[in-house]
Amino acid sequence: MHRVVLETFPAGDPRGSRPAEEFARARRDEGTPAEVVMDLESDVFLVVVVPQQSRDSAS
């Protein structure tokens, strides 16, 4: 699965994942299907977009 990273946020932030969640919510409000995932290896929260596949290409 290919994901596009929009932004990264350090996991050590005193507010935790909240800045990443706020950024993702703002992107969703704009119509971008953004979600937050944790990259354990680099210890960051990633705001990503998973490209949507059309039904024609899935069959």
mmCIF file of N, CA, C and O in Angstrom:
data_model
loop_
_atom_site.group_PDB
_atom_site.id
_atom_site.type_symbol
_atom_site.label_atom_id
_atom_site.label_comp_id
_atom_site.label_asym_id
_atom_site.label_seq_id
_atom_site.Cartn_x
_atom_site.Cartn_y
_atom_site.Cartn_z
ATOM 1 N N MET A 1 0.863 -1.181 0.000
ATOM 2 C CA MET A 1 0.000 0.000 0.000
ATOM 3 C C MET A 1 0.905 1.239 0.000
ATOM 4 O O MET A 1 1.809 1.368 0.807
ATOM 5 N N HIS A 2 0.637 2.132 -0.908
ATOM 6 C CA HIS A 2 1.415 3.361 -1.042
ATOM 7 C C HIS A 2 0.708 4.488 -0.304
ATOM 8 O O HIS A 2 -0.498 4.676 -0.461
ATOM 9 N N ARG A 3 1.452 5.221 0.503
ATOM 10 C CA ARG A 3 0.894 6.368 1.235
ATOM 11 C C ARG A 3 1.720 7.599 0.938
ATOM 12 O O ARG A 3 2.931 7.522 0.778
ATOM 13 N N VAL A 4 1.064 8.741 0.925
ATOM 14 C CA VAL A 4 1.737 10.014 0.744
ATOM 15 C C VAL A 4 1.793 10.700 2.105
ATOM 16 O O VAL A 4 0.763 10.877 2.755
ATOM 17 N N VAL A 5 2.988 11.050 2.548
ATOM 18 C CA VAL A 5 3.163 11.726 3.838
ATOM 19 C C VAL A 5 2.998 13.224 3.618
ATOM 20 O O VAL A 5 3.731 13.825 2.836
ATOM 21 N N LEU A 6 2.039 13.819 4.315
ATOM 22 C CA LEU A 6 1.805 15.253 4.218
ATOM 23 C C LEU A 6 2.662 16.045 5.196
ATOM 24 O O LEU A 6 3.128 17.137 4.893
ATOM 25 N N GLU A 7 2.846 15.488 6.398
ATOM 26 C CA GLU A 7 3.558 16.213 7.454
ATOM 27 C C GLU A 7 3.999 15.220 8.522
ATOM 28 O O GLU A 7 3.404 14.155 8.672
ATOM 29 N N THR A 8 5.048 15.559 9.250
ATOM 30 C CA THR A 8 5.512 14.740 10.371
ATOM 31 C C THR A 8 5.508 15.586 11.647
ATOM 32 O O THR A 8 5.702 16.801 11.596
ATOM 33 N N PHE A 9 5.269 14.911 12.772
ATOM 34 C CA PHE A 9 5.239 15.568 14.074
ATOM 35 C C PHE A 9 5.985 14.693 15.066
ATOM 36 O O PHE A 9 5.757 13.486 15.120
ATOM 37 N N PRO A 10 6.887 15.262 15.872
ATOM 38 C CA PRO A 10 7.649 14.447 16.821
ATOM 39 C C PRO A 10 6.747 13.819 17.881
ATOM 40 O O PRO A 10 5.849 14.472 18.417
ATOM 41 N N ALA A 11 7.007 12.550 18.157
ATOM 42 C CA ALA A 11 6.203 11.847 19.151
ATOM 43 C C ALA A 11 6.477 12.360 20.561
ATOM 44 O O ALA A 11 5.647 12.202 21.452
ATOM 45 N N GLY A 12 7.620 12.998 20.776
ATOM 46 C CA GLY A 12 7.967 13.509 22.098
ATOM 47 C C GLY A 12 7.345 14.850 22.420
ATOM 48 O O GLY A 12 7.628 15.437 23.469
ATOM 49 N N ASP A 13 6.484 15.363 21.549
ATOM 50 C CA ASP A 13 5.822 16.645 21.790
ATOM 51 C C ASP A 13 5.021 16.571 23.094
ATOM 52 O O ASP A 13 4.367 15.563 23.361
ATOM 53 N N PRO A 14 5.052 17.603 23.916
ATOM 54 C CA PRO A 14 4.301 17.591 25.173
ATOM 55 C C PRO A 14 2.791 17.387 24.969
ATOM 56 O O PRO A 14 2.118 16.894 25.862
ATOM 57 N N ARG A 15 2.296 17.721 23.800
ATOM 58 C CA ARG A 15 0.864 17.551 23.520
ATOM 59 C C ARG A 15 0.569 16.206 22.854
ATOM 60 O O ARG A 15 -0.556 15.964 22.415
ATOM 61 N N GLY A 16 1.570 15.347 22.737
ATOM 62 C CA GLY A 16 1.373 14.023 22.154
ATOM 63 C C GLY A 16 1.003 14.103 20.690
ATOM 64 O O GLY A 16 1.603 14.845 19.921
ATOM 65 N N SER A 17 -0.008 13.331 20.305
ATOM 66 C CA SER A 17 -0.415 13.280 18.898
ATOM 67 C C SER A 17 -1.376 14.406 18.525
ATOM 68 O O SER A 17 -1.761 14.520 17.361
ATOM 69 N N ARG A 18 -1.751 15.242 19.482
ATOM 70 C CA ARG A 18 -2.757 16.277 19.207
ATOM 71 C C ARG A 18 -2.411 17.187 18.025
ATOM 72 O O ARG A 18 -3.263 17.438 17.181
ATOM 73 N N PRO A 19 -1.162 17.692 17.891
ATOM 74 C CA PRO A 19 -0.865 18.532 16.727
ATOM 75 C C PRO A 19 -1.075 17.788 15.399
ATOM 76 O O PRO A 19 -1.589 18.359 14.437
ATOM 77 N N ALA A 20 -0.694 16.525 15.361
ATOM 78 C CA ALA A 20 -0.889 15.731 14.147
ATOM 79 C C ALA A 20 -2.376 15.524 13.877
ATOM 80 O O ALA A 20 -2.828 15.626 12.730
ATOM 81 N N GLU A 21 -3.146 15.235 14.922
ATOM 82 C CA GLU A 21 -4.589 15.035 14.757
ATOM 83 C C GLU A 21 -5.268 16.318 14.283
ATOM 84 O O GLU A 21 -6.163 16.283 13.434
ATOM 85 N N GLU A 22 -4.840 17.457 14.821
ATOM 86 C CA GLU A 22 -5.420 18.736 14.392
ATOM 87 C C GLU A 22 -5.093 19.027 12.927
ATOM 88 O O GLU A 22 -5.939 19.491 12.173
ATOM 89 N N PHE A 23 -3.854 18.740 12.524
ATOM 90 C CA PHE A 23 -3.451 18.947 11.135
ATOM 91 C C PHE A 23 -4.262 18.039 10.213
ATOM 92 O O PHE A 23 -4.767 18.480 9.172
ATOM 93 N N ALA A 24 -4.409 16.771 10.599
ATOM 94 C CA ALA A 24 -5.174 15.822 9.780
ATOM 95 C C ALA A 24 -6.642 16.252 9.682
ATOM 96 O O ALA A 24 -7.246 16.166 8.605
ATOM 97 N N ARG A 25 -7.197 16.707 10.786
ATOM 98 C CA ARG A 25 -8.603 17.154 10.769
ATOM 99 C C ARG A 25 -8.774 18.330 9.804
ATOM 100 O O ARG A 25 -9.747 18.386 9.040
ATOM 101 N N ALA A 26 -7.841 19.262 9.822
ATOM 102 C CA ALA A 26 -7.910 20.406 8.911
ATOM 103 C C ALA A 26 -7.843 19.946 7.456
ATOM 104 O O ALA A 26 -8.545 20.481 6.593
ATOM 105 N N ARG A 27 -7.008 18.946 7.161
ATOM 106 C CA ARG A 27 -6.926 18.431 5.790
ATOM 107 C C ARG A 27 -8.232 17.730 5.406
ATOM 108 O O ARG A 27 -8.706 17.863 4.287
ATOM 109 N N ARG A 28 -8.817 16.976 6.347
ATOM 110 C CA ARG A 28 -10.098 16.316 6.058
ATOM 111 C C ARG A 28 -11.191 17.345 5.808
ATOM 112 O O ARG A 28 -12.041 17.154 4.928
ATOM 113 N N ASP A 29 -11.170 18.437 6.557
ATOM 114 C CA ASP A 29 -12.142 19.509 6.342
ATOM 115 C C ASP A 29 -12.007 20.114 4.949
ATOM 116 O O ASP A 29 -12.967 20.628 4.391
ATOM 117 N N GLU A 30 -10.793 20.045 4.383
ATOM 118 C CA GLU A 30 -10.544 20.530 3.023
ATOM 119 C C GLU A 30 -10.882 19.487 1.961
ATOM 120 O O GLU A 30 -10.788 19.750 0.780
ATOM 121 N N GLY A 31 -11.223 18.275 2.403
ATOM 122 C CA GLY A 31 -11.583 17.223 1.455
ATOM 123 C C GLY A 31 -10.498 16.194 1.193
ATOM 124 O O GLY A 31 -10.676 15.313 0.359
ATOM 125 N N THR A 32 -9.374 16.283 1.892
ATOM 126 C CA THR A 32 -8.286 15.321 1.727
ATOM 127 C C THR A 32 -8.449 14.222 2.772
ATOM 128 O O THR A 32 -8.535 14.518 3.960
ATOM 129 N N PRO A 33 -8.465 12.952 2.356
ATOM 130 C CA PRO A 33 -8.663 11.855 3.320
ATOM 131 C C PRO A 33 -7.394 11.564 4.126
ATOM 132 O O PRO A 33 -6.707 10.562 3.916
ATOM 133 N N ALA A 34 -7.055 12.447 5.048
ATOM 134 C CA ALA A 34 -5.825 12.326 5.840
ATOM 135 C C ALA A 34 -6.084 11.537 7.118
ATOM 136 O O ALA A 34 -7.159 11.612 7.700
ATOM 137 N N GLU A 35 -5.053 10.805 7.530
ATOM 138 C CA GLU A 35 -5.119 10.073 8.796
ATOM 139 C C GLU A 35 -3.756 10.122 9.462
ATOM 140 O O GLU A 35 -2.744 10.399 8.822
ATOM 141 N N VAL A 36 -3.727 9.860 10.761
ATOM 142 C CA VAL A 36 -2.484 9.889 11.535
ATOM 143 C C VAL A 36 -2.047 8.456 11.809
ATOM 144 O O VAL A 36 -2.851 7.624 12.222
ATOM 145 N N VAL A 37 -0.765 8.200 11.561
ATOM 146 C CA VAL A 37 -0.176 6.900 11.889
ATOM 147 C C VAL A 37 1.119 7.163 12.648
ATOM 148 O O VAL A 37 1.696 8.249 12.564
ATOM 149 N N MET A 38 1.560 6.174 13.392
ATOM 150 C CA MET A 38 2.799 6.294 14.166
ATOM 151 C C MET A 38 3.896 5.515 13.467
ATOM 152 O O MET A 38 3.712 4.349 13.124
ATOM 153 N N ASP A 39 5.032 6.162 13.239
ATOM 154 C CA ASP A 39 6.210 5.491 12.706
ATOM 155 C C ASP A 39 7.107 5.194 13.904
ATOM 156 O O ASP A 39 7.784 6.092 14.424
ATOM 157 N N LEU A 40 7.092 3.952 14.353
ATOM 158 C CA LEU A 40 7.830 3.573 15.554
ATOM 159 C C LEU A 40 9.341 3.670 15.362
ATOM 160 O O LEU A 40 10.059 4.035 16.293
ATOM 161 N N GLU A 41 9.832 3.370 14.160
ATOM 162 C CA GLU A 41 11.272 3.401 13.912
ATOM 163 C C GLU A 41 11.848 4.805 14.061
ATOM 164 O O GLU A 41 12.924 4.980 14.616
ATOM 165 N N SER A 42 11.121 5.814 13.557
ATOM 166 C CA SER A 42 11.640 7.181 13.639
ATOM 167 C C SER A 42 10.999 7.987 14.765
ATOM 168 O O SER A 42 11.343 9.149 14.959
ATOM 169 N N ASP A 43 10.070 7.376 15.511
ATOM 170 C CA ASP A 43 9.423 7.999 16.662
ATOM 171 C C ASP A 43 8.737 9.317 16.305
ATOM 172 O O ASP A 43 8.944 10.345 16.947
ATOM 173 N N VAL A 44 7.931 9.264 15.238
ATOM 174 C CA VAL A 44 7.164 10.430 14.801
ATOM 175 C C VAL A 44 5.752 10.008 14.438
ATOM 176 O O VAL A 44 5.483 8.852 14.116
ATOM 177 N N PHE A 45 4.844 10.976 14.528
ATOM 178 C CA PHE A 45 3.497 10.799 14.007
ATOM 179 C C PHE A 45 3.509 11.309 12.573
ATOM 180 O O PHE A 45 4.066 12.377 12.293
ATOM 181 N N LEU A 46 2.929 10.549 11.673
ATOM 182 C CA LEU A 46 2.853 10.931 10.277
ATOM 183 C C LEU A 46 1.404 11.223 9.913
ATOM 184 O O LEU A 46 0.506 10.461 10.287
ATOM 185 N N VAL A 47 1.175 12.305 9.204
ATOM 186 C CA VAL A 47 -0.139 12.559 8.630
ATOM 187 C C VAL A 47 -0.039 12.096 7.189
ATOM 188 O O VAL A 47 0.781 12.611 6.419
ATOM 189 N N VAL A 48 -0.829 11.084 6.845
ATOM 190 C CA VAL A 48 -0.721 10.457 5.536
ATOM 191 C C VAL A 48 -2.053 10.477 4.800
ATOM 192 O O VAL A 48 -3.119 10.610 5.408
ATOM 193 N N VAL A 49 -1.942 10.323 3.478
ATOM 194 C CA VAL A 49 -3.101 10.155 2.610
ATOM 195 C C VAL A 49 -2.888 8.851 1.863
ATOM 196 O O VAL A 49 -1.824 8.630 1.283
ATOM 197 N N VAL A 50 -3.886 7.987 1.895
ATOM 198 C CA VAL A 50 -3.839 6.751 1.131
ATOM 199 C C VAL A 50 -4.608 7.008 -0.163
ATOM 200 O O VAL A 50 -5.800 7.284 -0.112
ATOM 201 N N PRO A 51 -3.911 6.965 -1.311
ATOM 202 C CA PRO A 51 -4.625 7.214 -2.570
ATOM 203 C C PRO A 51 -5.781 6.239 -2.753
ATOM 204 O O PRO A 51 -5.646 5.047 -2.499
ATOM 205 N N GLN A 52 -6.912 6.772 -3.180
ATOM 206 C CA GLN A 52 -8.102 5.974 -3.400
ATOM 207 C C GLN A 52 -8.024 5.309 -4.760
ATOM 208 O O GLN A 52 -7.660 5.949 -5.745
ATOM 209 N N GLN A 53 -8.352 4.011 -4.835
ATOM 210 C CA GLN A 53 -8.387 3.304 -6.106
ATOM 211 C C GLN A 53 -9.819 3.298 -6.610
ATOM 212 O O GLN A 53 -10.756 3.119 -5.833
ATOM 213 N N SER A 54 -9.960 3.486 -7.900
ATOM 214 C CA SER A 54 -11.310 3.419 -8.469
ATOM 215 C C SER A 54 -11.748 1.960 -8.537
ATOM 216 O O SER A 54 -10.933 1.042 -8.534
ATOM 217 N N ARG A 55 -13.031 1.734 -8.606
ATOM 218 C CA ARG A 55 -13.552 0.366 -8.683
ATOM 219 C C ARG A 55 -13.068 -0.335 -9.946
ATOM 220 O O ARG A 55 -12.846 -1.529 -9.934
ATOM 221 N N ASP A 56 -12.886 0.405 -11.040
ATOM 222 C CA ASP A 56 -12.450 -0.197 -12.298
ATOM 223 C C ASP A 56 -11.044 -0.763 -12.178
ATOM 224 O O ASP A 56 -10.754 -1.837 -12.692
ATOM 225 N N SER A 57 -10.138 -0.058 -11.499
ATOM 226 C CA SER A 57 -8.765 -0.543 -11.385
ATOM 227 C C SER A 57 -8.638 -1.670 -10.360
ATOM 228 O O SER A 57 -7.685 -2.425 -10.387
ATOM 229 N N ALA A 58 -9.613 -1.804 -9.461
ATOM 230 C CA ALA A 58 -9.565 -2.850 -8.444
ATOM 231 C C ALA A 58 -10.020 -4.192 -8.985
ATOM 232 O O ALA A 58 -9.711 -5.237 -8.443
ATOM 233 N N SER A 59 -10.765 -4.209 -10.077
ATOM 234 C CA SER A 59 -11.252 -5.487 -10.605
ATOM 235 C C SER A 59 -10.399 -6.055 -11.687
ATOM 236 O O SER A 59 -9.471 -5.575 -12.145
#
